[in-house]
Short mmCIF file of C-alpha atoms in Angstrom, two decimals:
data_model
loop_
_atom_site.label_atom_id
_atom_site.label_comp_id
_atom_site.label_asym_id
_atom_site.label_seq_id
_atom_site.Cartn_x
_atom_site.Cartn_y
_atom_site.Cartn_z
CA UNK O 251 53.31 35.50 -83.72
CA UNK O 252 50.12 33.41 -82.57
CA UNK O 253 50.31 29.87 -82.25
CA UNK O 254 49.17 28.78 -85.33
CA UNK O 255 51.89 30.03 -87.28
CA UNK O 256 54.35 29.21 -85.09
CA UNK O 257 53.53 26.24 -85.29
CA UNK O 258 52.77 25.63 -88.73
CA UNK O 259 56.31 27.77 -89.33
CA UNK O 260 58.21 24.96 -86.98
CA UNK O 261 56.31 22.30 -89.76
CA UNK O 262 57.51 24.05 -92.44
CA UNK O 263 61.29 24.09 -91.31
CA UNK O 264 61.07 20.55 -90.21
CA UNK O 265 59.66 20.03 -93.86
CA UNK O 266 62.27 21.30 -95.42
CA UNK O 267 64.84 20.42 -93.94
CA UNK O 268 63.36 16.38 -94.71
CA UNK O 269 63.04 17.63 -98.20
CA UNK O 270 59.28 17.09 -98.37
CA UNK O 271 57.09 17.05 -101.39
CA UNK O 272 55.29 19.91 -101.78
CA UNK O 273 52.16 18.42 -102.55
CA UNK O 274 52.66 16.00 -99.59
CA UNK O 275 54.08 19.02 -96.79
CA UNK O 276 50.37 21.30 -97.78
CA UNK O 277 48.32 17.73 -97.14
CA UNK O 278 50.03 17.40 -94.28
CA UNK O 279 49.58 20.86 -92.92
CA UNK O 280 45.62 20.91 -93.60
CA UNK O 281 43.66 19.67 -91.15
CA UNK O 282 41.25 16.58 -91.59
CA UNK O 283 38.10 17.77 -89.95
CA UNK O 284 36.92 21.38 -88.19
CA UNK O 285 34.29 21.04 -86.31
CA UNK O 286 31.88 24.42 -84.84
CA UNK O 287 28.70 23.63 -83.04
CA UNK O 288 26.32 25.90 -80.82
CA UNK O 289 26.24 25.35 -77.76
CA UNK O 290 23.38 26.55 -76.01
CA UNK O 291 21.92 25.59 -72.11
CA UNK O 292 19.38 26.83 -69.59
CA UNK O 293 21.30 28.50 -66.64
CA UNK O 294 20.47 28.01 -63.27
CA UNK O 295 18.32 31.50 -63.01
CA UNK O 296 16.36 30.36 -66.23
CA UNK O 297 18.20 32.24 -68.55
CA UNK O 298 19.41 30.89 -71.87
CA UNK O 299 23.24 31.11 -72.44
CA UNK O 300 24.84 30.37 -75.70
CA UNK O 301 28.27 29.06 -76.43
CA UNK O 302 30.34 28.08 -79.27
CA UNK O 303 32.21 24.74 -79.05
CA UNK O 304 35.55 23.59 -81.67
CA UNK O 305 36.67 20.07 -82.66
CA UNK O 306 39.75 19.71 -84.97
CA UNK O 307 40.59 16.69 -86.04
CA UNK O 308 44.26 17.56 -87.55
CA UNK O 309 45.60 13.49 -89.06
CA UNK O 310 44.93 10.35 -88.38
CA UNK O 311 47.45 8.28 -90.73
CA UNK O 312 48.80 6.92 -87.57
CA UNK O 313 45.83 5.84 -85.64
CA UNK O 314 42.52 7.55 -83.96
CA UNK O 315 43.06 11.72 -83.14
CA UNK O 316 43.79 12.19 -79.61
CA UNK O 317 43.66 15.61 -77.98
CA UNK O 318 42.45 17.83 -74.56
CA UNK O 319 39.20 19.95 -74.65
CA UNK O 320 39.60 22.80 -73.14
CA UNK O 321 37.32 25.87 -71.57
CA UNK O 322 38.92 28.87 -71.80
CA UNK O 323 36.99 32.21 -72.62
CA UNK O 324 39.55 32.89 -75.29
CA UNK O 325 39.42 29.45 -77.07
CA UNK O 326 39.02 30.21 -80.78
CA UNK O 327 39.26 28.57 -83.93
CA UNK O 328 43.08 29.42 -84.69
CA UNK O 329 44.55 28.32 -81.21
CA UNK O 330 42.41 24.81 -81.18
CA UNK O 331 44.07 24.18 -85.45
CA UNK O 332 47.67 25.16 -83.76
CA UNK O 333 46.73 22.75 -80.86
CA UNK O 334 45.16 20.41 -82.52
CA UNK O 335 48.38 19.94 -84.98
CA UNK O 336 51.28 20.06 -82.35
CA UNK O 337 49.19 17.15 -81.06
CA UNK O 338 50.20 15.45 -84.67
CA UNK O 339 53.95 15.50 -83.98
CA UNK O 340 53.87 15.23 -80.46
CA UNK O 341 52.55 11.68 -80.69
CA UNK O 342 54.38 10.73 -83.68
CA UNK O 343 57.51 12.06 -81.34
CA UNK O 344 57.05 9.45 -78.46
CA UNK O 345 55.58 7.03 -80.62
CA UNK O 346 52.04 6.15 -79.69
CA UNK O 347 49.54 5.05 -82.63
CA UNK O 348 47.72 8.44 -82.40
CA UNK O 349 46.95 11.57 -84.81
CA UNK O 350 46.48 15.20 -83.54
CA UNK O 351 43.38 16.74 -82.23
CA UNK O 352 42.14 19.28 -79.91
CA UNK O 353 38.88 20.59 -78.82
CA UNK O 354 37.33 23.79 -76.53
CA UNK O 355 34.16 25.51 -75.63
CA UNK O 356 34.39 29.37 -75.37
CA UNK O 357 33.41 29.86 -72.02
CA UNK O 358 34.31 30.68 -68.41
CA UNK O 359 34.30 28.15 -65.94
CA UNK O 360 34.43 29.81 -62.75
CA UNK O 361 31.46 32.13 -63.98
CA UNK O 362 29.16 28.64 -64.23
CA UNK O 363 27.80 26.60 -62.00
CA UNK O 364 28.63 22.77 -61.79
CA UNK O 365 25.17 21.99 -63.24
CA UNK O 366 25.66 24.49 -65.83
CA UNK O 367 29.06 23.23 -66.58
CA UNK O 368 27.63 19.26 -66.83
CA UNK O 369 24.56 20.65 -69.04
CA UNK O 370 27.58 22.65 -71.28
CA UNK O 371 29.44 19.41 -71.31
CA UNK O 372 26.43 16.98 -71.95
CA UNK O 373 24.93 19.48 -75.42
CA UNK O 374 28.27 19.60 -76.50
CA UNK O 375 28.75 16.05 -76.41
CA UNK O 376 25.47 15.66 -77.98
CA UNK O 377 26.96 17.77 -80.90
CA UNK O 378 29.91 15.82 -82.00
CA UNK O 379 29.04 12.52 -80.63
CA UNK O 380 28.71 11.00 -84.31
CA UNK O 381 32.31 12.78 -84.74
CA UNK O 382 34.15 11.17 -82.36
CA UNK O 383 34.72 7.63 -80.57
CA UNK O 384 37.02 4.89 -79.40
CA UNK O 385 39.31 3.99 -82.48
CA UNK O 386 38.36 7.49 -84.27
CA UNK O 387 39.28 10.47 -81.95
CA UNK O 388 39.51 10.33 -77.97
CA UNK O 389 39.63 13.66 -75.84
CA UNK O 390 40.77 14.28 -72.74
CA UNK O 391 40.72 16.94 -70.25
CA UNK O 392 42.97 20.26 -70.70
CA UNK O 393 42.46 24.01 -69.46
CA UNK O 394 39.74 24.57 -67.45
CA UNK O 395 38.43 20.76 -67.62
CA UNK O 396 39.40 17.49 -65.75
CA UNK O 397 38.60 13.96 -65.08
CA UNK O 398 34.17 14.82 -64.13
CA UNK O 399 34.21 16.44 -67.76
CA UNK O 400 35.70 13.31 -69.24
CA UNK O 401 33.15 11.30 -66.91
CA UNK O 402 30.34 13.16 -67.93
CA UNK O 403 31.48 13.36 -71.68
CA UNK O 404 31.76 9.36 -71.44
CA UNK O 405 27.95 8.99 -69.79
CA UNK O 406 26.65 11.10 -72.85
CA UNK O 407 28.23 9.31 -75.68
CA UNK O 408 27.37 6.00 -74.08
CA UNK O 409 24.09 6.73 -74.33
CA UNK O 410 24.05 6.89 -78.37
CA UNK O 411 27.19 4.32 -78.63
CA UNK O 412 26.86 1.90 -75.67
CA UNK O 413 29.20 1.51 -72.33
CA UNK O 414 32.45 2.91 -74.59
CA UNK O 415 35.11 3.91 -71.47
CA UNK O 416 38.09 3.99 -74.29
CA UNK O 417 36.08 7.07 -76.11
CA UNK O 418 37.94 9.39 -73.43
CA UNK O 419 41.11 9.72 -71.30
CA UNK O 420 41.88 11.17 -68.18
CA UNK O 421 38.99 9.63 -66.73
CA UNK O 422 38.35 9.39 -62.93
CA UNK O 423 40.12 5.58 -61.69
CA UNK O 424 36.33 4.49 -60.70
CA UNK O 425 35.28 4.81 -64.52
CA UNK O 426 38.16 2.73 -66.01
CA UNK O 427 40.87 5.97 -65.23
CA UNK O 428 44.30 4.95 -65.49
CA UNK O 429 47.06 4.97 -62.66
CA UNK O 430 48.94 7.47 -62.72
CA UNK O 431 47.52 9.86 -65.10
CA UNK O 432 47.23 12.83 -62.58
CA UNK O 433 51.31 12.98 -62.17
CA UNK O 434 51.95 12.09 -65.56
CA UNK O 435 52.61 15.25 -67.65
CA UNK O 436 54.55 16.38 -64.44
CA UNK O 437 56.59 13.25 -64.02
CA UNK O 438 57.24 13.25 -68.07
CA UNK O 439 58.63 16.62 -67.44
CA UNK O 440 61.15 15.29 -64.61
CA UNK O 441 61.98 11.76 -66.78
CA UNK O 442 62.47 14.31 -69.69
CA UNK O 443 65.18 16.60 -68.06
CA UNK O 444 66.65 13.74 -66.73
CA UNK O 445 67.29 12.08 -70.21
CA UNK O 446 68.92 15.51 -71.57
CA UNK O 447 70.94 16.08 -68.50
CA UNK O 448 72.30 12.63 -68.72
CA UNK O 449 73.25 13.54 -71.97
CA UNK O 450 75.79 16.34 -70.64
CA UNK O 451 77.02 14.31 -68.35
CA UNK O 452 74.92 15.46 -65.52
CA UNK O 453 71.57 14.71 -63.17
CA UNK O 454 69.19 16.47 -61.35
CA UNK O 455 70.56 15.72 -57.91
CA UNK O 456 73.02 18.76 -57.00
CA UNK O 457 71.12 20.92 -59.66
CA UNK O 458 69.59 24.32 -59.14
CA UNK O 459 65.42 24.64 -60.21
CA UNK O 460 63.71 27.41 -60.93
CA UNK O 461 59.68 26.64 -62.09
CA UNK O 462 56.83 28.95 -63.22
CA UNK O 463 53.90 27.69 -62.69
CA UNK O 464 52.63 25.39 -59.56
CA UNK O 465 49.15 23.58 -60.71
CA UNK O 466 49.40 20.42 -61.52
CA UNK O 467 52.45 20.07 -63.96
CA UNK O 468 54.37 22.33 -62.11
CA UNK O 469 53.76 20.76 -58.38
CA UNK O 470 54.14 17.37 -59.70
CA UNK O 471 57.67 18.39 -61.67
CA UNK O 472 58.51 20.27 -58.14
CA UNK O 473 57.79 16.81 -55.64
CA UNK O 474 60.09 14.55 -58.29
CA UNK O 475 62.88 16.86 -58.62
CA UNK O 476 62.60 18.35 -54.94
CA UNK O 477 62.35 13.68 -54.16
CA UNK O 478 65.35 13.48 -56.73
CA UNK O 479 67.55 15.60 -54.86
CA UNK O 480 67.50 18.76 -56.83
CA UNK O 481 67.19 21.70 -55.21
CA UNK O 482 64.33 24.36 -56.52
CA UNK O 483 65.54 28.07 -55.65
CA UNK O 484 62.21 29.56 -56.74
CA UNK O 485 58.82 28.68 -58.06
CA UNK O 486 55.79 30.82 -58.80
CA UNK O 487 52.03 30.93 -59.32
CA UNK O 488 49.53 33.53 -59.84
CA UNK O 489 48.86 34.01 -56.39
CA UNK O 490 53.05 35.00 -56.13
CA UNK O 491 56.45 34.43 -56.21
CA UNK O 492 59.06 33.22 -53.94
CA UNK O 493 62.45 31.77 -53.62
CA UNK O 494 65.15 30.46 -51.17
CA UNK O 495 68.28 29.89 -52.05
CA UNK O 496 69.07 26.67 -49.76
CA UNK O 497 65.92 25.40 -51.56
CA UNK O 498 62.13 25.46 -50.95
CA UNK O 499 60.82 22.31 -48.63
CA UNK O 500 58.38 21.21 -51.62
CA UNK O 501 56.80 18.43 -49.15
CA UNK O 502 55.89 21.24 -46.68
CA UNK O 503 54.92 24.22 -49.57
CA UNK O 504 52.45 21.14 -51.10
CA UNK O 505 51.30 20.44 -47.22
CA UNK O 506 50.40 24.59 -47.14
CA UNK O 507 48.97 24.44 -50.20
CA UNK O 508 46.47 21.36 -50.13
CA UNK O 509 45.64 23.05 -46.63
CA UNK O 510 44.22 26.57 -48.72
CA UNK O 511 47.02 28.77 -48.61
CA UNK O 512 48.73 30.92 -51.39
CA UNK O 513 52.73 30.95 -52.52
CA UNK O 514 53.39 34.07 -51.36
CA UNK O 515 52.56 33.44 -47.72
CA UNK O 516 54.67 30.48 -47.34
CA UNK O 517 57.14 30.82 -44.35
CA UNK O 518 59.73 28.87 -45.56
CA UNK O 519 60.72 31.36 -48.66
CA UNK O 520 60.94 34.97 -49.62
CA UNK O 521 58.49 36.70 -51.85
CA UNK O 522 60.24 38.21 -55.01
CA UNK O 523 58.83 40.23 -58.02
CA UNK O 524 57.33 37.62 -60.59
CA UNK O 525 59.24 39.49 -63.49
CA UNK O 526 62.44 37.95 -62.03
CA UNK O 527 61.72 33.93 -62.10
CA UNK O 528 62.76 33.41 -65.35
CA UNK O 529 65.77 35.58 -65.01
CA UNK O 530 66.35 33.55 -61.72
CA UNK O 531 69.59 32.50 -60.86
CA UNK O 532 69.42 28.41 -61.83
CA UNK O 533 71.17 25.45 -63.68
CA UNK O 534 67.67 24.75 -65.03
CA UNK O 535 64.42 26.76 -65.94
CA UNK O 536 60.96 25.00 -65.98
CA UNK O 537 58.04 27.51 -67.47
CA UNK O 538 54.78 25.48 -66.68
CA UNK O 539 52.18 27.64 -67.35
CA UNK O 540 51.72 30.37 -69.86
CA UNK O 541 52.79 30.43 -73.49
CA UNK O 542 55.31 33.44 -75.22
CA UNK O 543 56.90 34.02 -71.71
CA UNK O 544 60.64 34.09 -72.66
CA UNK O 545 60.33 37.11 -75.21
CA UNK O 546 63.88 39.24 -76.61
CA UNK O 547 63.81 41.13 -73.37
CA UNK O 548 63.41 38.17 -70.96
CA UNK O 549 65.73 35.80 -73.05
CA UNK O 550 68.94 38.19 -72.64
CA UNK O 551 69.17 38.03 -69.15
CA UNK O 552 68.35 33.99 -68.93
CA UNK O 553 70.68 32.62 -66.49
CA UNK O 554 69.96 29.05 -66.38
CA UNK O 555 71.85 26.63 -68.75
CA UNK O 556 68.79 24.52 -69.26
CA UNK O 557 65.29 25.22 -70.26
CA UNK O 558 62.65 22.91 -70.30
CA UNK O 559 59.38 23.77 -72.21
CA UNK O 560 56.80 21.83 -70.04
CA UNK O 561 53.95 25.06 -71.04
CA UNK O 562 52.82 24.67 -74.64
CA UNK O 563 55.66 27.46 -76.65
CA UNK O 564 56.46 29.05 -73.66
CA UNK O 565 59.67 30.38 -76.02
CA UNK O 566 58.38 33.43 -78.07
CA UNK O 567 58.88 31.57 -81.54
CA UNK O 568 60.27 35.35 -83.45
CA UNK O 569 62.99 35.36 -80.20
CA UNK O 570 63.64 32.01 -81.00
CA UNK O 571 64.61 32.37 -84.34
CA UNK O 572 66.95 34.85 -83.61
CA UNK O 573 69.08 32.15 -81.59
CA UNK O 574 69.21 34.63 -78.72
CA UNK O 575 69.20 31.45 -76.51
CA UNK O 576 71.54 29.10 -78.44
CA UNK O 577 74.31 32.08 -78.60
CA UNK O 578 73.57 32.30 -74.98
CA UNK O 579 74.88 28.54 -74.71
CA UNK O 580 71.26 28.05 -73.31
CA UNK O 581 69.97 24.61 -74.54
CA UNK O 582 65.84 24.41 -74.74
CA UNK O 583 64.43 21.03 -74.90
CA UNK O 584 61.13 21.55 -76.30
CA UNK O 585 57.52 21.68 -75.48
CA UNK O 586 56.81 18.96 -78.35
CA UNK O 587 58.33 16.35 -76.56
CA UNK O 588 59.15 17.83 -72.69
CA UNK O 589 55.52 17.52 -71.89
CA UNK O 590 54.10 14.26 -73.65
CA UNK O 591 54.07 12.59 -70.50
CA UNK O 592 50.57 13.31 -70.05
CA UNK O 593 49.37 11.89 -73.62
CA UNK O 594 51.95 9.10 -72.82
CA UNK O 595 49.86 8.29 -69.99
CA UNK O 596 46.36 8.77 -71.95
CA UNK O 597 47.61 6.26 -74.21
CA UNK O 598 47.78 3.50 -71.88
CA UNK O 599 44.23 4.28 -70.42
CA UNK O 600 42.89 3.61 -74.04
CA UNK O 601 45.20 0.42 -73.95
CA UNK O 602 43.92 -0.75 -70.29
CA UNK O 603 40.33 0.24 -71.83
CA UNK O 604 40.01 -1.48 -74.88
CA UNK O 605 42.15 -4.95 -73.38
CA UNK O 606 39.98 -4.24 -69.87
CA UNK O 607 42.87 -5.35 -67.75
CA UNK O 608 43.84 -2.52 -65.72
CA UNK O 609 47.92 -2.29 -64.52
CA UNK O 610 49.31 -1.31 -61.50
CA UNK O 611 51.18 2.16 -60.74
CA UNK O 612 54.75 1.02 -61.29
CA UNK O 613 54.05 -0.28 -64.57
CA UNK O 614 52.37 2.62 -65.58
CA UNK O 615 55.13 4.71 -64.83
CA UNK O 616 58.34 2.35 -66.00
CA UNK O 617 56.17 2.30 -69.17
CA UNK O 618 56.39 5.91 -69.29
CA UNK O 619 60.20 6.46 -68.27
CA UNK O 620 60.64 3.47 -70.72
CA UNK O 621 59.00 6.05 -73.94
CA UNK O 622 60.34 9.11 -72.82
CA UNK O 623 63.87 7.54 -73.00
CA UNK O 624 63.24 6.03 -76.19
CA UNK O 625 62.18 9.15 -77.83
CA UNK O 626 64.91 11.28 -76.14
CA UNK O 627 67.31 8.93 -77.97
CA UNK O 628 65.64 9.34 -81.14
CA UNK O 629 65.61 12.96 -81.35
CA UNK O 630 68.99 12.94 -80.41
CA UNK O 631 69.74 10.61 -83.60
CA UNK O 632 67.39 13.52 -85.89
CA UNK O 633 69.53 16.12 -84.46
CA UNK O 634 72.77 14.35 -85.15
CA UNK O 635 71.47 13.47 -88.72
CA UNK O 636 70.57 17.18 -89.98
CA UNK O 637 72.46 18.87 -87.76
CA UNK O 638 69.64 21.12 -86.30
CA UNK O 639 69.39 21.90 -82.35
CA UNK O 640 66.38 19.58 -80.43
CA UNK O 641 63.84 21.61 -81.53
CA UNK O 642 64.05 20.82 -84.53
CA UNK O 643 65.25 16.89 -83.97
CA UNK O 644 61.68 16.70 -82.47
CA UNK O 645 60.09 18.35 -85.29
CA UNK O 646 62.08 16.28 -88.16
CA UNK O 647 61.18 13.28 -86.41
CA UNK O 648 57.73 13.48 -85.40
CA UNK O 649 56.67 14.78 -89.33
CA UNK O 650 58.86 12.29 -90.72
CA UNK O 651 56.93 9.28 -89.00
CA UNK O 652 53.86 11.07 -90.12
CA UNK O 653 54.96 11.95 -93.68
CA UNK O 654 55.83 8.16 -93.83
CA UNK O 655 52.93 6.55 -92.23
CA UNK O 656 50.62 9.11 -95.03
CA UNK O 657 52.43 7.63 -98.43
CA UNK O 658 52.33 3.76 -97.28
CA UNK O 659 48.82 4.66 -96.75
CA UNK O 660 48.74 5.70 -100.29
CA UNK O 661 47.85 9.23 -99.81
CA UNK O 662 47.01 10.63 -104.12
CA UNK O 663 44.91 8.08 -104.69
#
């Protein structure tokens, strides 16, 4: 099942089970805008290279589109719609005044220069310039882009619009970047697991961690637990796998790291066979990196009590629905709401942007706690209402605020 329909399929559910109108649940499902442009740039050997760039623009009943371009060689137009509409619900989830977007260029960025890449950047800007903007829909940086693509992005579109630093997020600090936005998907992970622990009674000092995934959600989520007092057994990356059951010094494996070396040969764990993380001995399981990892056959073995979805539907959705996990006792907290922290964070760039009064760190990230709380409770109160498990109480909630925000707006007319 591709992401589109399991997405759309999680809509539909949620739909249901809020006893949607019809007419209202399709409206709600079709996107606003798709957007496909040509991207085409001279290389640095005088060759001409041609690309094709996406823009959906999903909703925007409650405020501008928000959503991460991406550069990925398999970026097509069904992942950016799936993307682009899980953005919809995730913001409607923790409550910021944002619709669903998502954007990509089909293209390899290790195979281009950084010339090539700002030329890329700069024609596709020039493409959907018109389309895009401060209080109608704001990227910000995803797979394969960060905060120079959002700096570069915001030098084009200033050019046609005027000194706009609002018209993108994840910005670097010196071009009105926000505090805190590096760590913030990361530390929405960690204030996320510690909301549904401390519904069970529990916290993540004491607690076993096992993580997949060590870029930057994954190292960040690693320093706060490993600073928490929670103890992470085993964490992997591309580059390998290893464990250690007294725990992994994070401080010293982020030291080896930032210094050039690989996972693997880090002294202060043993490698192990990748295949085995998510089957890891653990109280809690963190995927942070690829989606449709925890299939049938690695959802049987789970041995962790918690899962939390900090990859975009790292849960194969057709496992899922089986309830292989919930008969398991396994409880998922899900991608939808375990890693907003980063569009959390964008949020309150756009905020300092448009007010031009910047705030310091610890605001920035007692705002976030302060959300991520909030919207842990309400799910909670979603789940307790329909009697569905948190995916769902995410799902219900987030379409509800959207299905309600779309008929005050008067939506048939």
């Amino acid at each position: 099942m591709n992401s589109l329909v399991a997405t759309s399929r999680n809509f539909r559910q949620a739909a249901r089970i809020l006893g949607l109108d019809s007419k209202l649940e399709k409206s709600l499902l079709i996107p606003f805008r798709e957007i496909k442009v040509e991207c085409s740039i001279p290389r640095d050997d005088g060759s001409l290279a041609s690309f094709v760039g996406f823009r959906v623009q999903h909703d925007n009943a409650r405020g501008p589109m928000k959503g991460g371009i991406r550069y990925h060689p398999e970026v097509d137009l069904d992942e950016v719609n799936a993307l682009a509409q899980l953005m919809t619900w995730k913001t409607a989830v923790v409550d910021i005044p944002y619709g669903g977007a998502k954007g990509g260029i089909g293209c390899s960025p290790r195979d281009l220069t950084k010339s090539e890449l700002e030329r890329l950047t700069r024609v596709f800007t020039q493409k959907i310039h018109d389309l895009i903007g401060t209080h109608t829909d704001v990227p910000a940086p995803d797979m394969g882009t960060n905060a120079q693509t959002m700096a570069w992005i915001l030098d084009e579109y200033s050019k046609f619009h005027g000194h706009s630093p609002a018209v993108v997020t994840g910005k670097p600090i010196d071009l009105g970047g926000s505090l805190g936005r590096e760590a913030a998907t990361g530390r929405g992970v960690v204030f996320a697991t510690d909301a549904l622990l401390g519904d069970y009674g529990k916290s993540i000092q004491g607690l076993t961690f096992a993580i997949q995934g060590f870029g930057n959600v994954g190292s960040w989520a690693a320093k706060l637990i490993h600073e928490s007092g929670g103890k992470i057994v085993a964490i992997g990356d591309v580059s390998g796998t290893i464990r250690n059951p007294n725990g992994l010094d994070i401080h010293q494996l982020l030291k080896h790291k930032a210094e050039g070396g690989v996972l693997k040969d880090f002294t202060g764990g043993d490698a192990m066979d990748p295949d085995e993380l998510l089957v890891h001995e653990c109280d809690v399981l963190i995927p942070c990196a690829l989606g449709g990892v925890l299939n049938r056959e690695k959802m049987l073995p789970v041995k962790a009590k918690y899962i939390i979805e900090a990859a975009n539907h790292p849960t194969d959705p057709e496992a899922d629905e089986v309830k292989i996990l919930s008969k398991k006792g396994v409880v998922v907290l899900p991608d939808i709401y375990a890693n907003a922290g980063g569009v959390t964070v964008s949020y309150f760039e756009w905020v300092q942007n448009i007010q031009g009064f910047m705030w310091h760190e610890e605001k920035v990230n007692s705002e976030l706690q302060r959300y991520m709380k909030t919207a842990f409770r309400n799910i909670k109160d979603m789940c307790m209402s329909h009697g569905c498990n948190l995916r769902m109480g995410a799902f219900t909630l987030g379409v509800s605020r959207v299905a309600r925000a779309t008929l005050l707006r008067g939506w048939e007319a």
